[in-house]
Amino acid sequence: MKLLLTLGYVGTNYCGYQVQPGKPTIQKALNDAAKELFGFDCDIVGCSRTDSGVHAKVFCATVSKRGEEGLPASLDEKKAPLAFSAHLPNDIAVYDAKWVEDEFHARYDVKEKEYLYRICNRPVHDPFEEGRAFHVPTPITDGDLARMNEAAAYLIGEHDFSAFRAVGSKVTDPHRTVYSASVKRDGNMILFSVSANGFLYHMVRIMAGTLLEVASGKRNPGSVKALLDDPLSGSAGMTAPAEGLYLIRVTY
Amino acid sequence: MKLLLTLGYVGTNYCGYQVQPGKPTIQKALNDAAKELFGFDCDIVGCSRTDSGVHAKVFCATVSKRGEEGLPASLDEKKAPLAFSAHLPNDIAVYDAKWVEDEFHARYDVKEKEYLYRICNRPVHDPFEEGRAFHVPTPITDGDLARMNEAAAYLIGEHDFSAFRAVGSKVTDPHRTVYSASVKRDGNMILFSVSANGFLYHMVRIMAGTLLEVASGKRNPGSVKALLDDPLSGSAGMTAPAEGLYLIRVTY
């Protein structure tokens, strides 16, 4: 059996999820915590490779003994969240833990993931949202919001998302199925939510950047449809900064 | 004329509002920003002396030339928020500015202030609330919440709040009028709001600590009434930590 953890983290002080030599990453913090807790090296497999500065309200990762299938440890799954959290920095916390079969794979078995992109829309930045939202000072009107939603609706369905991925991305098949995509206002915040069976590199951030160009009038909502119909017909918008992005749901 | 600023700040990295030699404070940051902006030293008068680590969603302060009544500067009040914010660290921002008469006093003229105390109530701490809420892992039930509100209701009105101030507090008259005091749940957060014509040193934090002792069953709601009727009849609860406290409204 492997231990499946559900955790959350503020990504500001990390160079993303995946281990990189000499750099602070979420995976390294989990590796260190697991070693302290069990007394031996563990393999940590995460549900996603989030970028530097990206946050997770919900992230899943499995723990097994390094080089082995399972985890030969008798840890009560009810006590695991507190036990792990005690060995982690304060900007990471484990909320839940359960035992899963050795065959379970934290990344390949994901059926659906949902991301939230937070835009702080007010003239002066909000100190409480520093590193936690993208500050856009120009007012986004209700009309702009309607056009953002018109554009977001085109994203829903199975499409070739080649136009919405970072240059140099290595994944072969650029097709993904987006289940939901919408934008709403909550006070000074503009919130873009999108769920899919998977995401290409920088896909949500490019979607967010493109919707912001729709809001500012730099492009029309139909340009999103055109990019999905023919990815070579033009280019998508800018890659919105990492600080606004949150992984918020993982479904197996 | 003086310039009245409305600002907000994350108090985590500051030793409170008031200038203290060699320490980072909000007042010092405002002094430094004003000097950069106007080219001369200014007097900054704040609406309140918040403690180290306390936050403000709304805080008011006036700016005048040091040693003089007013501010001989022709700054457009519409442009002042961005101009000030540009000279401030990212954890402080000025949202609004307006010219007021020389006689206006940012502290003495306050008619009402409202504070919010945020309690994060879940078994494991929330990384996004580090330094921004008091983490209480023991579940606070709806019944506990009802008893907290019963206790909070006793605080409303004009009372001698001697039992709810820090030992060594220098203010002579311990009478204050509380206009509203209530507790509500919002997801994992327990929110205590209280407004009054003024507050004694540590008054909101002691109120929050006392309500938490009501929640845990350590004391009954009636003990709050007893402490107001006779401040010497017993002691209030612990002083809840600064990180949960926010100044949220200032009325002149």
Short mmCIF file of N, CA and C in Angstrom, two decimals, chain A residues 138-216:
data_model
loop_
_atom_site.label_atom_id
_atom_site.label_comp_id
_atom_site.label_asym_id
_atom_site.label_seq_id
_atom_site.Cartn_x
_atom_site.Cartn_y
_atom_site.Cartn_z
N THR A 138 -6.38 48.38 -14.54
CA THR A 138 -7.44 48.90 -15.42
C THR A 138 -8.77 48.23 -15.09
N PRO A 139 -9.83 49.02 -14.89
CA PRO A 139 -11.12 48.42 -14.51
C PRO A 139 -11.65 47.43 -15.56
N ILE A 140 -12.06 46.26 -15.09
CA ILE A 140 -12.73 45.27 -15.95
C ILE A 140 -14.23 45.45 -15.72
N THR A 141 -14.95 45.91 -16.73
CA THR A 141 -16.38 46.21 -16.58
C THR A 141 -17.21 44.92 -16.72
N ASP A 142 -18.51 45.05 -16.44
CA ASP A 142 -19.38 43.89 -16.60
C ASP A 142 -19.43 43.46 -18.07
N GLY A 143 -19.35 44.43 -18.99
CA GLY A 143 -19.31 44.12 -20.41
C GLY A 143 -18.05 43.33 -20.77
N ASP A 144 -16.91 43.76 -20.21
CA ASP A 144 -15.65 43.03 -20.44
C ASP A 144 -15.78 41.60 -19.92
N LEU A 145 -16.41 41.48 -18.75
CA LEU A 145 -16.58 40.17 -18.12
C LEU A 145 -17.43 39.26 -19.01
N ALA A 146 -18.47 39.83 -19.60
CA ALA A 146 -19.34 39.05 -20.49
C ALA A 146 -18.54 38.56 -21.70
N ARG A 147 -17.68 39.42 -22.25
CA ARG A 147 -16.87 38.99 -23.40
C ARG A 147 -15.83 37.95 -22.99
N MET A 148 -15.29 38.08 -21.77
CA MET A 148 -14.36 37.04 -21.27
C MET A 148 -15.08 35.69 -21.19
N ASN A 149 -16.34 35.73 -20.71
CA ASN A 149 -17.09 34.48 -20.60
C ASN A 149 -17.46 33.90 -21.96
N GLU A 150 -17.72 34.79 -22.92
CA GLU A 150 -17.99 34.33 -24.29
C GLU A 150 -16.76 33.59 -24.83
N ALA A 151 -15.59 34.17 -24.60
CA ALA A 151 -14.33 33.54 -25.04
C ALA A 151 -14.07 32.24 -24.29
N ALA A 152 -14.31 32.25 -22.95
CA ALA A 152 -14.05 31.06 -22.13
C ALA A 152 -14.92 29.89 -22.58
N ALA A 153 -16.16 30.19 -23.01
CA ALA A 153 -17.07 29.12 -23.43
C ALA A 153 -16.52 28.34 -24.63
N TYR A 154 -15.76 29.02 -25.50
CA TYR A 154 -15.16 28.33 -26.66
C TYR A 154 -14.14 27.28 -26.23
N LEU A 155 -13.55 27.46 -25.03
CA LEU A 155 -12.51 26.52 -24.57
C LEU A 155 -13.08 25.16 -24.21
N ILE A 156 -14.40 25.13 -23.88
CA ILE A 156 -15.02 23.89 -23.41
C ILE A 156 -15.12 22.88 -24.55
N GLY A 157 -14.78 21.60 -24.23
CA GLY A 157 -14.85 20.52 -25.22
C GLY A 157 -13.47 19.96 -25.51
N GLU A 158 -13.43 18.96 -26.43
CA GLU A 158 -12.13 18.38 -26.80
C GLU A 158 -11.55 19.19 -27.95
N HIS A 159 -10.35 19.72 -27.73
CA HIS A 159 -9.71 20.56 -28.75
C HIS A 159 -8.21 20.28 -28.80
N ASP A 160 -7.61 20.73 -29.89
CA ASP A 160 -6.15 20.79 -30.01
C ASP A 160 -5.73 22.12 -29.38
N PHE A 161 -5.08 22.04 -28.20
CA PHE A 161 -4.73 23.27 -27.47
C PHE A 161 -3.29 23.73 -27.75
N SER A 162 -2.77 23.35 -28.92
CA SER A 162 -1.38 23.73 -29.28
C SER A 162 -1.11 25.22 -29.12
N ALA A 163 -2.12 26.04 -29.44
CA ALA A 163 -1.92 27.49 -29.36
C ALA A 163 -1.84 27.98 -27.91
N PHE A 164 -2.29 27.11 -27.00
CA PHE A 164 -2.32 27.50 -25.58
C PHE A 164 -1.29 26.74 -24.76
N ARG A 165 -0.13 26.52 -25.35
CA ARG A 165 0.93 25.90 -24.55
C ARG A 165 2.23 26.64 -24.79
N ALA A 166 3.16 26.49 -23.81
CA ALA A 166 4.44 27.19 -23.91
C ALA A 166 5.24 26.63 -25.07
N VAL A 167 5.98 27.50 -25.71
CA VAL A 167 6.90 27.08 -26.77
C VAL A 167 7.92 26.12 -26.16
N GLY A 168 8.22 25.04 -26.89
CA GLY A 168 9.22 24.09 -26.39
C GLY A 168 8.62 23.00 -25.52
N SER A 169 7.28 23.02 -25.36
CA SER A 169 6.61 21.99 -24.58
C SER A 169 6.77 20.64 -25.28
N LYS A 170 7.03 19.58 -24.48
CA LYS A 170 7.44 18.31 -25.09
C LYS A 170 6.31 17.30 -25.33
N VAL A 171 5.14 17.53 -24.74
CA VAL A 171 4.07 16.55 -24.85
C VAL A 171 3.66 16.37 -26.32
N THR A 172 3.48 15.13 -26.75
CA THR A 172 3.19 14.84 -28.16
C THR A 172 1.77 15.22 -28.54
N ASP A 173 0.82 14.70 -27.78
CA ASP A 173 -0.58 14.94 -28.15
C ASP A 173 -1.12 16.21 -27.48
N PRO A 174 -1.44 17.22 -28.28
CA PRO A 174 -1.91 18.48 -27.69
C PRO A 174 -3.42 18.54 -27.46
N HIS A 175 -4.09 17.39 -27.60
CA HIS A 175 -5.54 17.38 -27.38
C HIS A 175 -5.86 17.21 -25.90
N ARG A 176 -6.79 18.01 -25.43
CA ARG A 176 -7.27 17.89 -24.06
C ARG A 176 -8.77 18.17 -24.09
N THR A 177 -9.47 17.68 -23.07
CA THR A 177 -10.90 17.95 -22.97
C THR A 177 -11.15 18.88 -21.78
N VAL A 178 -11.65 20.07 -22.10
CA VAL A 178 -11.98 21.03 -21.04
C VAL A 178 -13.45 20.82 -20.68
N TYR A 179 -13.73 20.60 -19.39
CA TYR A 179 -15.10 20.33 -18.93
C TYR A 179 -15.85 21.61 -18.56
N SER A 180 -15.13 22.57 -18.01
CA SER A 180 -15.79 23.83 -17.64
C SER A 180 -14.76 24.95 -17.70
N ALA A 181 -15.24 26.13 -18.04
CA ALA A 181 -14.37 27.32 -18.10
C ALA A 181 -15.26 28.54 -17.98
N SER A 182 -15.05 29.33 -16.94
CA SER A 182 -15.89 30.52 -16.75
C SER A 182 -15.18 31.56 -15.88
N VAL A 183 -15.71 32.78 -15.97
CA VAL A 183 -15.12 33.90 -15.25
C VAL A 183 -16.22 34.54 -14.41
N LYS A 184 -15.90 34.90 -13.17
CA LYS A 184 -16.88 35.63 -12.36
C LYS A 184 -16.17 36.69 -11.52
N ARG A 185 -16.96 37.65 -11.03
CA ARG A 185 -16.43 38.71 -10.18
C ARG A 185 -16.77 38.40 -8.73
N ASP A 186 -15.85 38.67 -7.83
CA ASP A 186 -16.11 38.53 -6.39
C ASP A 186 -15.44 39.72 -5.72
N GLY A 187 -16.19 40.80 -5.53
CA GLY A 187 -15.62 42.03 -4.98
C GLY A 187 -14.62 42.60 -5.98
N ASN A 188 -13.37 42.80 -5.51
CA ASN A 188 -12.33 43.31 -6.39
C ASN A 188 -11.63 42.22 -7.20
N MET A 189 -12.05 40.96 -6.98
CA MET A 189 -11.36 39.86 -7.65
C MET A 189 -12.12 39.40 -8.88
N ILE A 190 -11.37 39.09 -9.94
CA ILE A 190 -11.93 38.45 -11.13
C ILE A 190 -11.37 37.03 -11.10
N LEU A 191 -12.28 36.05 -11.09
CA LEU A 191 -11.87 34.66 -10.89
C LEU A 191 -12.15 33.83 -12.15
N PHE A 192 -11.11 33.24 -12.71
CA PHE A 192 -11.26 32.37 -13.88
C PHE A 192 -11.04 30.94 -13.43
N SER A 193 -12.07 30.09 -13.61
CA SER A 193 -11.98 28.67 -13.23
C SER A 193 -12.01 27.82 -14.48
N VAL A 194 -11.18 26.79 -14.52
CA VAL A 194 -11.19 25.88 -15.67
C VAL A 194 -10.86 24.46 -15.20
N SER A 195 -11.67 23.50 -15.64
CA SER A 195 -11.40 22.09 -15.32
C SER A 195 -11.22 21.32 -16.61
N ALA A 196 -10.36 20.30 -16.57
CA ALA A 196 -10.07 19.50 -17.77
C ALA A 196 -9.53 18.15 -17.36
N ASN A 197 -9.42 17.26 -18.37
CA ASN A 197 -8.83 15.94 -18.07
C ASN A 197 -7.31 16.03 -18.00
N GLY A 198 -6.77 17.16 -18.37
CA GLY A 198 -5.33 17.38 -18.28
C GLY A 198 -5.00 18.74 -18.87
N PHE A 199 -3.80 19.22 -18.59
CA PHE A 199 -3.40 20.55 -19.06
C PHE A 199 -2.00 20.49 -19.66
N LEU A 200 -1.79 21.25 -20.74
CA LEU A 200 -0.46 21.38 -21.32
C LEU A 200 0.34 22.40 -20.50
N TYR A 201 1.64 22.47 -20.77
CA TYR A 201 2.52 23.37 -20.04
C TYR A 201 2.11 24.84 -20.23
N HIS A 202 1.82 25.51 -19.13
CA HIS A 202 1.41 26.94 -19.11
C HIS A 202 0.01 27.19 -19.66
N MET A 203 -0.75 26.10 -19.90
CA MET A 203 -2.05 26.24 -20.58
C MET A 203 -3.01 27.18 -19.85
N VAL A 204 -3.15 27.02 -18.54
CA VAL A 204 -4.10 27.88 -17.82
C VAL A 204 -3.62 29.33 -17.82
N ARG A 205 -2.31 29.53 -17.64
CA ARG A 205 -1.79 30.90 -17.60
C ARG A 205 -1.93 31.59 -18.97
N ILE A 206 -1.80 30.83 -20.06
CA ILE A 206 -1.98 31.42 -21.40
C ILE A 206 -3.46 31.70 -21.63
N MET A 207 -4.33 30.78 -21.15
CA MET A 207 -5.78 31.04 -21.24
C MET A 207 -6.13 32.33 -20.49
N ALA A 208 -5.61 32.47 -19.27
CA ALA A 208 -5.91 33.66 -18.46
C ALA A 208 -5.40 34.92 -19.16
N GLY A 209 -4.19 34.86 -19.68
CA GLY A 209 -3.62 36.01 -20.39
C GLY A 209 -4.44 36.37 -21.62
N THR A 210 -4.94 35.35 -22.32
CA THR A 210 -5.76 35.57 -23.52
C THR A 210 -7.09 36.21 -23.14
N LEU A 211 -7.72 35.71 -22.07
CA LEU A 211 -8.99 36.29 -21.63
C LEU A 211 -8.81 37.75 -21.19
N LEU A 212 -7.66 38.06 -20.61
CA LEU A 212 -7.39 39.46 -20.22
C LEU A 212 -7.23 40.34 -21.45
N GLU A 213 -6.71 39.77 -22.54
CA GLU A 213 -6.62 40.55 -23.78
C GLU A 213 -8.01 40.74 -24.40
N VAL A 214 -8.90 39.77 -24.17
CA VAL A 214 -10.30 39.94 -24.60
C VAL A 214 -10.93 41.07 -23.77
N ALA A 215 -10.66 41.07 -22.46
CA ALA A 215 -11.21 42.10 -21.57
C ALA A 215 -10.76 43.50 -21.99
N SER A 216 -9.50 43.63 -22.34
CA SER A 216 -8.96 44.97 -22.66
C SER A 216 -9.31 45.40 -24.08
#
